[in-house]
Amino acid sequence: QVHVVESGGGVVQPGGSLRLSCAASGFTFSDFGMHWVRQAPGKGLEWVAVIAYDGSKPYYADSVKGRFTISRDNSKNMLYLQMNSLRADDTAVYYCAKDLSVLATISLFDYWGQGTMVTVSS
Amino acid sequence: EIVMTQSPATLSVSPGERATLSCRASQSVSSNLAWYQQKPGQAPRLLIYGASTRATGIPARFTGRGFGTEFTLTITSLQSEDLAVYYCQQHNSWPTFGQGTKVEIK
């Protein structure tokens, strides 16, 4: 059974940093691209970043480019999101999501974690 | 960026009735369109991809149609457990979501 579990959220001051983690199990992690998707309180969904199955081709939404870094450790079945220069509008629940396609990235999200809340506030 | 627009914002439907949700893309996304269901307090769940293919375990009462810029999600015989916000998402280019349609049970 596929499971993805996020951790690392919390309260941080504007300009601060935070590192989110996502632990995956129940599937061959190294065969699938992985994404971060966020949802501001009471708002819709916003795709944040993707990384290919082999750790290549990280891509970012314009809203986070240059501030966030996505990475993965296939030996540990872990996905990460390093968030720097945080702003109030980064406040959201951050979801880790598995891509549907094997050995390709098509940006369809077939399994999601329960999310971790990030609050940027002074 | 491809902008996805959903309508209506809220849909109130009686149990057993049909619900039809619409999604429009600002430019053609071919059939690269997905629908997600998000129940209160839960993560989204993939319902439909490729505009019309049901994801694993999704009941047959959920049907997706469309191509290009116009898409619909139909829920036949609405059940109380279908109370949720439904999002469309294009994956023809960098993924973008619609703003959601909230389905209420009348």
Short mmCIF file of C-alpha atoms in Angstrom, two decimals:
data_model
loop_
_atom_site.label_atom_id
_atom_site.label_comp_id
_atom_site.label_asym_id
_atom_site.label_seq_id
_atom_site.Cartn_x
_atom_site.Cartn_y
_atom_site.Cartn_z
CA GLN A 1 0.00 0.00 0.00
CA VAL A 2 1.38 3.37 -1.05
CA HIS A 3 2.11 5.85 1.72
CA VAL A 4 3.69 9.27 1.64
CA VAL A 5 4.13 11.15 4.90
CA GLU A 6 5.28 14.75 5.14
CA SER A 7 7.05 16.34 8.07
CA GLY A 8 9.01 19.44 8.95
CA GLY A 9 6.34 22.12 8.89
CA GLY A 10 6.05 24.81 11.52
CA VAL A 11 6.06 28.52 12.20
CA VAL A 12 8.90 30.59 10.78
CA GLN A 13 9.57 34.30 10.53
CA PRO A 14 9.61 36.10 7.18
CA GLY A 15 12.99 35.66 5.56
CA GLY A 16 13.59 32.41 7.40
CA SER A 17 14.18 28.88 6.18
CA LEU A 18 12.54 25.51 6.62
CA ARG A 19 13.18 22.02 5.26
CA LEU A 20 10.28 19.71 4.55
CA SER A 21 10.66 15.96 4.26
CA CYS A 22 8.47 13.28 2.71
CA ALA A 23 8.87 9.60 3.54
CA ALA A 24 7.57 7.23 0.88
CA SER A 25 6.73 3.55 1.09
CA GLY A 26 4.72 0.86 -0.68
CA PHE A 27 6.14 1.49 -4.14
CA THR A 28 9.49 1.57 -5.94
CA PHE A 29 10.35 5.15 -5.07
CA SER A 30 13.25 5.37 -7.52
CA ASP A 31 10.90 4.70 -10.47
CA PHE A 32 8.65 7.74 -10.01
CA GLY A 33 8.85 11.48 -10.24
CA MET A 34 7.75 13.33 -7.14
CA HIS A 35 6.10 16.69 -6.58
CA TRP A 36 5.31 19.25 -3.95
CA VAL A 37 1.89 20.92 -4.15
CA ARG A 38 0.65 23.53 -1.69
CA GLN A 39 -2.67 24.92 -0.53
CA ALA A 40 -3.00 28.23 1.26
CA PRO A 41 -5.65 28.34 4.01
CA GLY A 42 -9.11 28.27 2.42
CA LYS A 43 -7.64 28.44 -1.07
CA GLY A 44 -7.04 26.17 -4.04
CA LEU A 45 -4.13 23.99 -5.06
CA GLU A 46 -0.83 25.29 -6.42
CA TRP A 47 1.90 23.10 -7.88
CA VAL A 48 5.29 24.02 -6.40
CA ALA A 49 8.05 21.76 -7.73
CA VAL A 50 8.89 18.44 -9.36
CA ILE A 51 11.91 16.18 -9.48
CA ALA A 52 12.39 13.27 -11.86
CA TYR A 53 12.72 9.66 -10.70
CA ASP A 54 16.52 9.80 -10.87
CA GLY A 55 16.91 13.18 -9.19
CA SER A 56 17.38 15.07 -12.41
CA LYS A 57 15.27 17.81 -13.95
CA PRO A 58 14.07 19.77 -10.95
CA TYR A 59 11.53 22.36 -12.00
CA TYR A 60 9.76 25.04 -10.02
CA ALA A 61 6.76 27.29 -10.13
CA ASP A 62 7.73 30.90 -10.84
CA SER A 63 6.46 31.87 -7.38
CA VAL A 64 9.19 29.86 -5.65
CA LYS A 65 11.99 29.76 -8.23
CA GLY A 66 15.33 30.80 -6.75
CA ARG A 67 14.07 30.35 -3.17
CA PHE A 68 13.03 26.67 -2.95
CA THR A 69 15.07 23.57 -3.78
CA ILE A 70 13.61 20.11 -4.32
CA SER A 71 15.78 17.03 -3.84
CA ARG A 72 15.49 13.32 -3.16
CA ASP A 73 17.47 10.42 -1.70
CA ASN A 74 16.45 7.24 -3.44
CA SER A 75 18.50 5.13 -1.04
CA LYS A 76 16.24 6.35 1.79
CA ASN A 77 12.94 6.73 -0.13
CA MET A 78 12.89 10.40 0.89
CA LEU A 79 11.84 13.61 -0.83
CA TYR A 80 12.81 17.06 0.43
CA LEU A 81 11.93 20.69 -0.06
CA GLN A 82 14.38 23.29 1.19
CA MET A 83 12.57 26.61 1.53
CA ASN A 84 14.59 29.82 1.93
CA SER A 85 13.65 33.51 2.04
CA LEU A 86 10.16 32.59 3.15
CA ARG A 87 7.35 35.11 2.74
CA ALA A 88 3.90 35.42 4.24
CA ASP A 89 2.33 34.22 0.99
CA ASP A 90 4.22 30.91 1.33
CA THR A 91 1.90 30.07 4.23
CA ALA A 92 0.15 26.85 3.23
CA VAL A 93 -0.27 23.15 3.69
CA TYR A 94 2.47 21.48 1.68
CA TYR A 95 1.65 18.12 0.11
CA CYS A 96 4.06 15.55 -1.22
CA ALA A 97 2.56 13.81 -4.26
CA LYS A 98 3.65 10.87 -6.38
CA ASP A 99 3.59 11.11 -10.17
CA LEU A 100 1.39 8.56 -11.92
CA SER A 101 3.85 7.57 -14.64
CA VAL A 102 6.73 5.10 -14.34
CA LEU A 103 10.17 6.46 -15.36
CA ALA A 104 8.59 9.64 -16.73
CA THR A 105 7.03 12.76 -15.27
CA ILE A 106 3.60 13.69 -16.56
CA SER A 107 2.42 15.80 -13.59
CA LEU A 108 -0.53 13.63 -12.64
CA PHE A 109 -0.69 13.12 -8.90
CA ASP A 110 -2.02 9.69 -7.93
CA TYR A 111 -1.02 9.54 -4.26
CA TRP A 112 -0.83 12.41 -1.80
CA GLY A 113 0.29 12.70 1.77
CA GLN A 114 -1.81 14.39 4.44
CA GLY A 115 0.32 17.51 4.24
CA THR A 116 2.41 19.57 6.62
CA MET A 117 1.50 23.12 7.58
CA VAL A 118 3.96 25.96 7.06
CA THR A 119 3.15 29.31 8.64
CA VAL A 120 5.29 32.35 7.85
CA SER A 121 4.60 35.04 10.39
CA SER A 122 6.40 37.43 12.67
CA GLU B 1 0.72 29.76 -17.87
CA ILE B 2 -2.52 27.99 -18.77
CA VAL B 3 -5.39 29.35 -16.69
CA MET B 4 -8.10 26.90 -15.65
CA THR B 5 -11.55 28.28 -14.85
CA GLN B 6 -14.18 26.18 -13.12
CA SER B 7 -17.91 26.77 -12.84
CA PRO B 8 -20.01 27.05 -10.86
CA ALA B 9 -18.18 27.95 -7.67
CA THR B 10 -20.78 26.09 -5.62
CA LEU B 11 -23.27 23.42 -6.67
CA SER B 12 -26.10 22.28 -4.45
CA VAL B 13 -27.56 18.90 -5.45
CA SER B 14 -30.05 16.54 -3.84
CA PRO B 15 -29.00 12.94 -3.13
CA GLY B 16 -29.65 10.74 -6.14
CA GLU B 17 -29.56 13.67 -8.56
CA ARG B 18 -26.93 14.44 -11.19
CA ALA B 19 -24.16 17.01 -10.73
CA THR B 20 -22.34 18.51 -13.68
CA LEU B 21 -19.14 20.50 -13.14
CA SER B 22 -17.39 22.51 -15.84
CA CYS B 23 -13.76 23.37 -16.45
CA ARG B 24 -12.36 25.62 -19.17
CA ALA B 25 -8.73 26.05 -20.20
CA SER B 26 -7.34 29.34 -21.51
CA GLN B 27 -5.74 27.40 -24.38
CA SER B 28 -5.97 23.86 -25.67
CA VAL B 29 -4.67 21.14 -23.34
CA SER B 30 -5.70 18.31 -25.66
CA SER B 31 -6.93 15.51 -23.36
CA ASN B 32 -4.34 16.28 -20.67
CA LEU B 33 -6.93 17.08 -18.04
CA ALA B 34 -7.46 15.55 -14.61
CA TRP B 35 -10.09 15.89 -11.88
CA TYR B 36 -9.43 15.64 -8.14
CA GLN B 37 -11.79 15.35 -5.19
CA GLN B 38 -10.91 16.95 -1.88
CA LYS B 39 -13.12 16.13 1.08
CA PRO B 40 -13.04 18.39 4.15
CA GLY B 41 -9.82 17.99 6.09
CA GLN B 42 -8.36 15.51 3.61
CA ALA B 43 -5.77 15.51 0.85
CA PRO B 44 -6.96 15.57 -2.76
CA ARG B 45 -7.68 12.29 -4.50
CA LEU B 46 -7.23 11.64 -8.21
CA LEU B 47 -10.58 10.82 -9.84
CA ILE B 48 -10.12 11.17 -13.59
CA TYR B 49 -7.15 11.59 -15.91
CA GLY B 50 -6.79 11.80 -19.66
CA ALA B 51 -10.07 13.73 -19.51
CA SER B 52 -12.14 10.54 -19.23
CA THR B 53 -10.18 7.67 -17.61
CA ARG B 54 -11.20 6.82 -14.09
CA ALA B 55 -8.35 6.31 -11.64
CA THR B 56 -8.03 3.06 -9.71
CA GLY B 57 -10.96 2.42 -7.40
CA ILE B 58 -13.11 5.34 -8.57
CA PRO B 59 -16.82 4.48 -8.85
CA ALA B 60 -18.49 4.46 -12.24
CA ARG B 61 -20.83 7.30 -11.23
CA PHE B 62 -17.92 9.69 -11.91
CA THR B 63 -17.59 10.45 -15.64
CA GLY B 64 -15.25 12.88 -17.35
CA ARG B 65 -15.62 14.27 -20.86
CA GLY B 66 -14.09 16.89 -23.09
CA PHE B 67 -11.13 17.83 -25.25
CA GLY B 68 -9.17 20.95 -26.02
CA THR B 69 -10.51 23.72 -23.81
CA GLU B 70 -13.89 22.51 -22.52
CA PHE B 71 -14.32 19.71 -19.99
CA THR B 72 -17.01 18.35 -17.71
CA LEU B 73 -17.16 16.06 -14.70
CA THR B 74 -20.53 14.42 -14.11
CA ILE B 75 -21.50 12.70 -10.91
CA THR B 76 -24.60 10.61 -11.54
CA SER B 77 -26.79 9.69 -8.59
CA LEU B 78 -24.98 11.92 -6.09
CA GLN B 79 -24.31 10.38 -2.69
CA SER B 80 -23.74 12.14 0.62
CA GLU B 81 -20.11 11.00 0.63
CA ASP B 82 -19.54 13.05 -2.55
CA LEU B 83 -19.61 16.27 -0.53
CA ALA B 84 -16.28 17.80 -1.49
CA VAL B 85 -14.44 20.40 -3.51
CA TYR B 86 -13.56 19.24 -7.02
CA TYR B 87 -10.55 20.60 -8.88
CA CYS B 88 -9.60 20.27 -12.51
CA GLN B 89 -5.90 20.30 -13.44
CA GLN B 90 -4.15 20.46 -16.78
CA HIS B 91 -0.85 18.69 -17.34
CA ASN B 92 -0.27 19.67 -20.94
CA SER B 93 2.37 22.06 -19.68
CA TRP B 94 3.48 23.03 -16.19
CA PRO B 95 0.53 21.93 -14.10
CA THR B 96 -2.15 24.38 -13.10
CA PHE B 97 -5.39 23.88 -11.22
CA GLY B 98 -8.81 25.45 -11.40
CA GLN B 99 -10.11 27.30 -8.37
CA GLY B 100 -12.48 24.46 -7.46
CA THR B 101 -16.21 23.72 -7.38
CA LYS B 102 -17.75 22.98 -4.02
CA VAL B 103 -20.48 20.33 -4.18
CA GLU B 104 -23.03 20.63 -1.41
CA ILE B 105 -25.73 18.15 -0.56
CA LYS B 106 -29.15 19.81 -0.73
#
